[in-house]
């Protein structure tokens, strides 16, 4: 009697286990490439404010300027992957001075990530899957 009860409870438990294990998450995420809208000649202009401490931290100065990031062209990175070359230009907030080139950086879009290479440092700015609560180590390529 105990043997039949044990056998039937094991059978019921295994059936229950098999029905719950078959659930699948049908989450589909956009690729990182869909979040970038890059084409040669496109640009974005924005205003930046920086707080600069002088005299060993005794006095602070607020520096304001305009920045413009321009997509200058497409190229390949050191690993041979296609990338976009972005040039950042700066000028004063009033727009009286001409734009002056400041830095150049690369934007690389792979199947899984969106990477930025700036000053020979590679940052992961976006990683799959794109959903709330998902985190990644954006500085994983930087040896700290």
PDB file of C-alpha atoms in Angstrom:
ATOM      1  CA  UNK A   1       0.000   0.000   0.000  1.00  0.00           C
ATOM      2  CA  UNK A   2       2.807   2.397   0.910  1.00  0.00           C
ATOM      3  CA  UNK A   3       4.644   1.387  -2.237  1.00  0.00           C
ATOM      4  CA  UNK A   4       1.643   2.241  -4.471  1.00  0.00           C
ATOM      5  CA  UNK A   5       1.164   5.583  -2.703  1.00  0.00           C
ATOM      6  CA  UNK A   6       4.842   6.452  -3.114  1.00  0.00           C
ATOM      7  CA  UNK A   7       4.807   5.417  -6.763  1.00  0.00           C
ATOM      8  CA  UNK A   8       1.661   7.417  -7.551  1.00  0.00           C
ATOM      9  CA  UNK A   9       2.978  10.518  -5.753  1.00  0.00           C
ATOM     10  CA  UNK A  10       6.265  10.288  -7.699  1.00  0.00           C
ATOM     11  CA  UNK A  11       4.323   9.980 -10.945  1.00  0.00           C
ATOM     12  CA  UNK A  12       2.146  12.981 -10.069  1.00  0.00           C
ATOM     13  CA  UNK A  13       5.200  15.031  -9.039  1.00  0.00           C
ATOM     14  CA  UNK A  14       7.061  14.214 -12.281  1.00  0.00           C
ATOM     15  CA  UNK A  15       4.008  15.164 -14.390  1.00  0.00           C
ATOM     16  CA  UNK A  16       3.749  18.433 -12.517  1.00  0.00           C
ATOM     17  CA  UNK A  17       7.454  19.090 -12.976  1.00  0.00           C
ATOM     18  CA  UNK A  18       7.327  18.439 -16.730  1.00  0.00           C
ATOM     19  CA  UNK A  19       4.388  20.781 -17.312  1.00  0.00           C
ATOM     20  CA  UNK A  20       6.059  23.679 -15.491  1.00  0.00           C
ATOM     21  CA  UNK A  21       9.438  23.269 -17.159  1.00  0.00           C
ATOM     22  CA  UNK A  22       8.016  23.743 -20.640  1.00  0.00           C
ATOM     23  CA  UNK A  23       7.304  27.470 -20.202  1.00  0.00           C
ATOM     24  CA  UNK A  24       9.421  29.693 -22.424  1.00  0.00           C
ATOM     25  CA  UNK A  25      10.079  33.400 -22.305  1.00  0.00           C
ATOM     26  CA  UNK A  26       9.099  34.831 -25.700  1.00  0.00           C
ATOM     27  CA  UNK A  27      10.853  38.160 -25.042  1.00  0.00           C
ATOM     28  CA  UNK A  28      12.356  39.680 -28.161  1.00  0.00           C
ATOM     29  CA  UNK A  29      14.558  42.732 -27.960  1.00  0.00           C
ATOM     30  CA  UNK A  30      15.549  45.253 -30.577  1.00  0.00           C
ATOM     31  CA  UNK A  31      19.147  45.185 -31.698  1.00  0.00           C
ATOM     32  CA  UNK A  32      21.437  47.985 -30.496  1.00  0.00           C
ATOM     33  CA  UNK A  33      21.703  49.121 -34.122  1.00  0.00           C
ATOM     34  CA  UNK A  34      18.035  50.160 -34.018  1.00  0.00           C
ATOM     35  CA  UNK A  35      18.816  52.673 -31.267  1.00  0.00           C
ATOM     36  CA  UNK A  36      21.368  54.576 -33.308  1.00  0.00           C
ATOM     37  CA  UNK A  37      20.392  56.854 -36.122  1.00  0.00           C
ATOM     38  CA  UNK A  38      23.758  57.515 -37.730  1.00  0.00           C
ATOM     39  CA  UNK A  39      24.444  58.688 -41.250  1.00  0.00           C
ATOM     40  CA  UNK A  40      27.258  60.781 -42.679  1.00  0.00           C
ATOM     41  CA  UNK A  41      26.545  64.468 -42.127  1.00  0.00           C
ATOM     42  CA  UNK A  42      24.092  64.030 -39.227  1.00  0.00           C
ATOM     43  CA  UNK A  43      24.852  65.990 -36.088  1.00  0.00           C
ATOM     44  CA  UNK A  44      23.506  66.887 -32.676  1.00  0.00           C
ATOM     45  CA  UNK A  45      24.138  70.177 -30.869  1.00  0.00           C
ATOM     46  CA  UNK A  46      23.848  70.512 -27.116  1.00  0.00           C
ATOM     47  CA  UNK A  47      25.001  72.701 -24.239  1.00  0.00           C
ATOM     48  CA  UNK A  48      27.501  71.516 -21.623  1.00  0.00           C
ATOM     49  CA  UNK A  49      28.257  72.929 -18.194  1.00  0.00           C
ATOM     50  CA  UNK A  50      31.425  71.914 -16.327  1.00  0.00           C
ATOM     51  CA  UNK A  51      32.398  72.710 -12.780  1.00  0.00           C
ATOM     52  CA  UNK A  52      36.132  73.388 -12.506  1.00  0.00           C
ATOM     53  CA  UNK A  53      37.852  73.666  -9.127  1.00  0.00           C
ATOM     54  CA  UNK A  54      40.880  75.988  -8.935  1.00  0.00           C
ATOM     55  CA  UNK A  55      43.279  76.981  -6.129  1.00  0.00           C
ATOM     56  CA  UNK A  56      43.368  73.416  -4.750  1.00  0.00           C
ATOM     57  CA  UNK A  57      39.588  73.166  -4.450  1.00  0.00           C
ATOM     58  CA  UNK A  58      39.118  76.541  -2.739  1.00  0.00           C
ATOM     59  CA  UNK A  59      37.262  78.176  -5.610  1.00  0.00           C
ATOM     60  CA  UNK A  60      34.922  76.727  -8.196  1.00  0.00           C
ATOM     61  CA  UNK A  61      34.269  78.055 -11.678  1.00  0.00           C
ATOM     62  CA  UNK A  62      31.378  77.133 -13.957  1.00  0.00           C
ATOM     63  CA  UNK A  63      32.401  76.716 -17.592  1.00  0.00           C
ATOM     64  CA  UNK A  64      29.615  76.769 -20.191  1.00  0.00           C
ATOM     65  CA  UNK A  65      29.943  75.892 -23.859  1.00  0.00           C
ATOM     66  CA  UNK A  66      28.139  74.370 -26.824  1.00  0.00           C
ATOM     67  CA  UNK A  67      29.126  71.033 -28.287  1.00  0.00           C
ATOM     68  CA  UNK A  68      28.290  69.570 -31.660  1.00  0.00           C
ATOM     69  CA  UNK A  69      28.881  65.892 -32.480  1.00  0.00           C
ATOM     70  CA  UNK A  70      29.069  65.340 -36.241  1.00  0.00           C
ATOM     71  CA  UNK A  71      29.111  61.980 -38.032  1.00  0.00           C
ATOM     72  CA  UNK A  72      32.122  62.511 -40.313  1.00  0.00           C
ATOM     73  CA  UNK A  73      32.326  59.110 -41.967  1.00  0.00           C
ATOM     74  CA  UNK A  74      32.374  55.359 -41.703  1.00  0.00           C
ATOM     75  CA  UNK A  75      35.526  53.339 -41.092  1.00  0.00           C
ATOM     76  CA  UNK A  76      36.661  50.138 -39.414  1.00  0.00           C
ATOM     77  CA  UNK A  77      38.000  49.783 -35.893  1.00  0.00           C
ATOM     78  CA  UNK A  78      41.198  47.967 -34.855  1.00  0.00           C
ATOM     79  CA  UNK A  79      39.324  44.644 -34.917  1.00  0.00           C
ATOM     80  CA  UNK A  80      38.124  45.185 -38.491  1.00  0.00           C
ATOM     81  CA  UNK A  81      34.486  45.873 -37.524  1.00  0.00           C
ATOM     82  CA  UNK A  82      32.517  48.606 -39.303  1.00  0.00           C
ATOM     83  CA  UNK A  83      32.216  51.774 -37.232  1.00  0.00           C
ATOM     84  CA  UNK A  84      31.243  55.443 -37.415  1.00  0.00           C
ATOM     85  CA  UNK A  85      33.741  58.262 -36.847  1.00  0.00           C
ATOM     86  CA  UNK A  86      32.249  61.099 -34.772  1.00  0.00           C
ATOM     87  CA  UNK A  87      33.984  64.466 -34.340  1.00  0.00           C
ATOM     88  CA  UNK A  88      33.046  66.748 -31.439  1.00  0.00           C
ATOM     89  CA  UNK A  89      33.304  70.493 -31.980  1.00  0.00           C
ATOM     90  CA  UNK A  90      33.131  73.116 -29.196  1.00  0.00           C
ATOM     91  CA  UNK A  91      32.343  76.845 -29.050  1.00  0.00           C
ATOM     92  CA  UNK A  92      31.073  79.395 -26.541  1.00  0.00           C
ATOM     93  CA  UNK A  93      27.406  79.408 -25.497  1.00  0.00           C
ATOM     94  CA  UNK A  94      26.635  82.657 -27.309  1.00  0.00           C
ATOM     95  CA  UNK A  95      27.781  81.159 -30.602  1.00  0.00           C
ATOM     96  CA  UNK A  96      30.139  84.041 -31.351  1.00  0.00           C
ATOM     97  CA  UNK A  97      33.293  81.974 -31.857  1.00  0.00           C
ATOM     98  CA  UNK A  98      33.689  79.433 -34.657  1.00  0.00           C
ATOM     99  CA  UNK A  99      33.439  75.709 -33.967  1.00  0.00           C
ATOM    100  CA  UNK A 100      36.781  74.191 -32.919  1.00  0.00           C
ATOM    101  CA  UNK A 101      37.493  70.489 -33.180  1.00  0.00           C
ATOM    102  CA  UNK A 102      37.903  68.896 -29.757  1.00  0.00           C
ATOM    103  CA  UNK A 103      37.926  65.076 -29.937  1.00  0.00           C
ATOM    104  CA  UNK A 104      37.207  62.233 -32.332  1.00  0.00           C
ATOM    105  CA  UNK A 105      35.642  58.955 -31.236  1.00  0.00           C
ATOM    106  CA  UNK A 106      34.249  55.794 -32.814  1.00  0.00           C
ATOM    107  CA  UNK A 107      30.809  54.220 -32.462  1.00  0.00           C
ATOM    108  CA  UNK A 108      30.765  50.472 -33.142  1.00  0.00           C
ATOM    109  CA  UNK A 109      27.522  48.555 -33.348  1.00  0.00           C
ATOM    110  CA  UNK A 110      27.690  44.777 -33.066  1.00  0.00           C
ATOM    111  CA  UNK A 111      24.904  42.227 -32.892  1.00  0.00           C
ATOM    112  CA  UNK A 112      24.986  42.291 -29.071  1.00  0.00           C
ATOM    113  CA  UNK A 113      26.494  45.660 -28.057  1.00  0.00           C
ATOM    114  CA  UNK A 114      26.895  49.319 -28.887  1.00  0.00           C
ATOM    115  CA  UNK A 115      30.471  50.386 -28.109  1.00  0.00           C
ATOM    116  CA  UNK A 116      32.240  53.749 -27.966  1.00  0.00           C
ATOM    117  CA  UNK A 117      36.025  54.076 -28.353  1.00  0.00           C
ATOM    118  CA  UNK A 118      37.270  57.384 -26.994  1.00  0.00           C
ATOM    119  CA  UNK A 119      40.924  58.162 -26.181  1.00  0.00           C
ATOM    120  CA  UNK A 120      41.781  54.489 -26.861  1.00  0.00           C
ATOM    121  CA  UNK A 121      39.312  53.399 -24.165  1.00  0.00           C
ATOM    122  CA  UNK A 122      36.437  51.102 -25.168  1.00  0.00           C
ATOM    123  CA  UNK A 123      33.109  51.514 -23.342  1.00  0.00           C
ATOM    124  CA  UNK A 124      30.016  49.326 -23.758  1.00  0.00           C
ATOM    125  CA  UNK A 125      27.139  51.799 -23.859  1.00  0.00           C
ATOM    126  CA  UNK A 126      24.318  49.350 -24.653  1.00  0.00           C
ATOM    127  CA  UNK A 127      24.019  45.570 -24.451  1.00  0.00           C
ATOM    128  CA  UNK A 128      21.383  42.997 -25.327  1.00  0.00           C
ATOM    129  CA  UNK A 129      18.756  42.208 -24.110  1.00  0.00           C
ATOM    130  CA  UNK A 130      17.307  45.683 -23.872  1.00  0.00           C
ATOM    131  CA  UNK A 131      14.837  45.484 -20.994  1.00  0.00           C
ATOM    132  CA  UNK A 132      14.183  47.088 -17.622  1.00  0.00           C
ATOM    133  CA  UNK A 133      16.524  45.994 -14.869  1.00  0.00           C
ATOM    134  CA  UNK A 134      19.179  44.445 -17.141  1.00  0.00           C
ATOM    135  CA  UNK A 135      22.692  45.586 -16.233  1.00  0.00           C
ATOM    136  CA  UNK A 136      26.131  45.105 -17.764  1.00  0.00           C
ATOM    137  CA  UNK A 137      29.691  46.140 -17.040  1.00  0.00           C
ATOM    138  CA  UNK A 138      30.288  49.061 -19.381  1.00  0.00           C
ATOM    139  CA  UNK A 139      33.954  49.402 -18.400  1.00  0.00           C
ATOM    140  CA  UNK A 140      34.821  45.710 -18.797  1.00  0.00           C
ATOM    141  CA  UNK A 141      37.392  46.454 -21.524  1.00  0.00           C
ATOM    142  CA  UNK A 142      39.289  48.892 -19.281  1.00  0.00           C
ATOM    143  CA  UNK A 143      41.959  47.398 -17.045  1.00  0.00           C
ATOM    144  CA  UNK A 144      41.489  49.012 -13.642  1.00  0.00           C
TER     145      UNK A 144
END
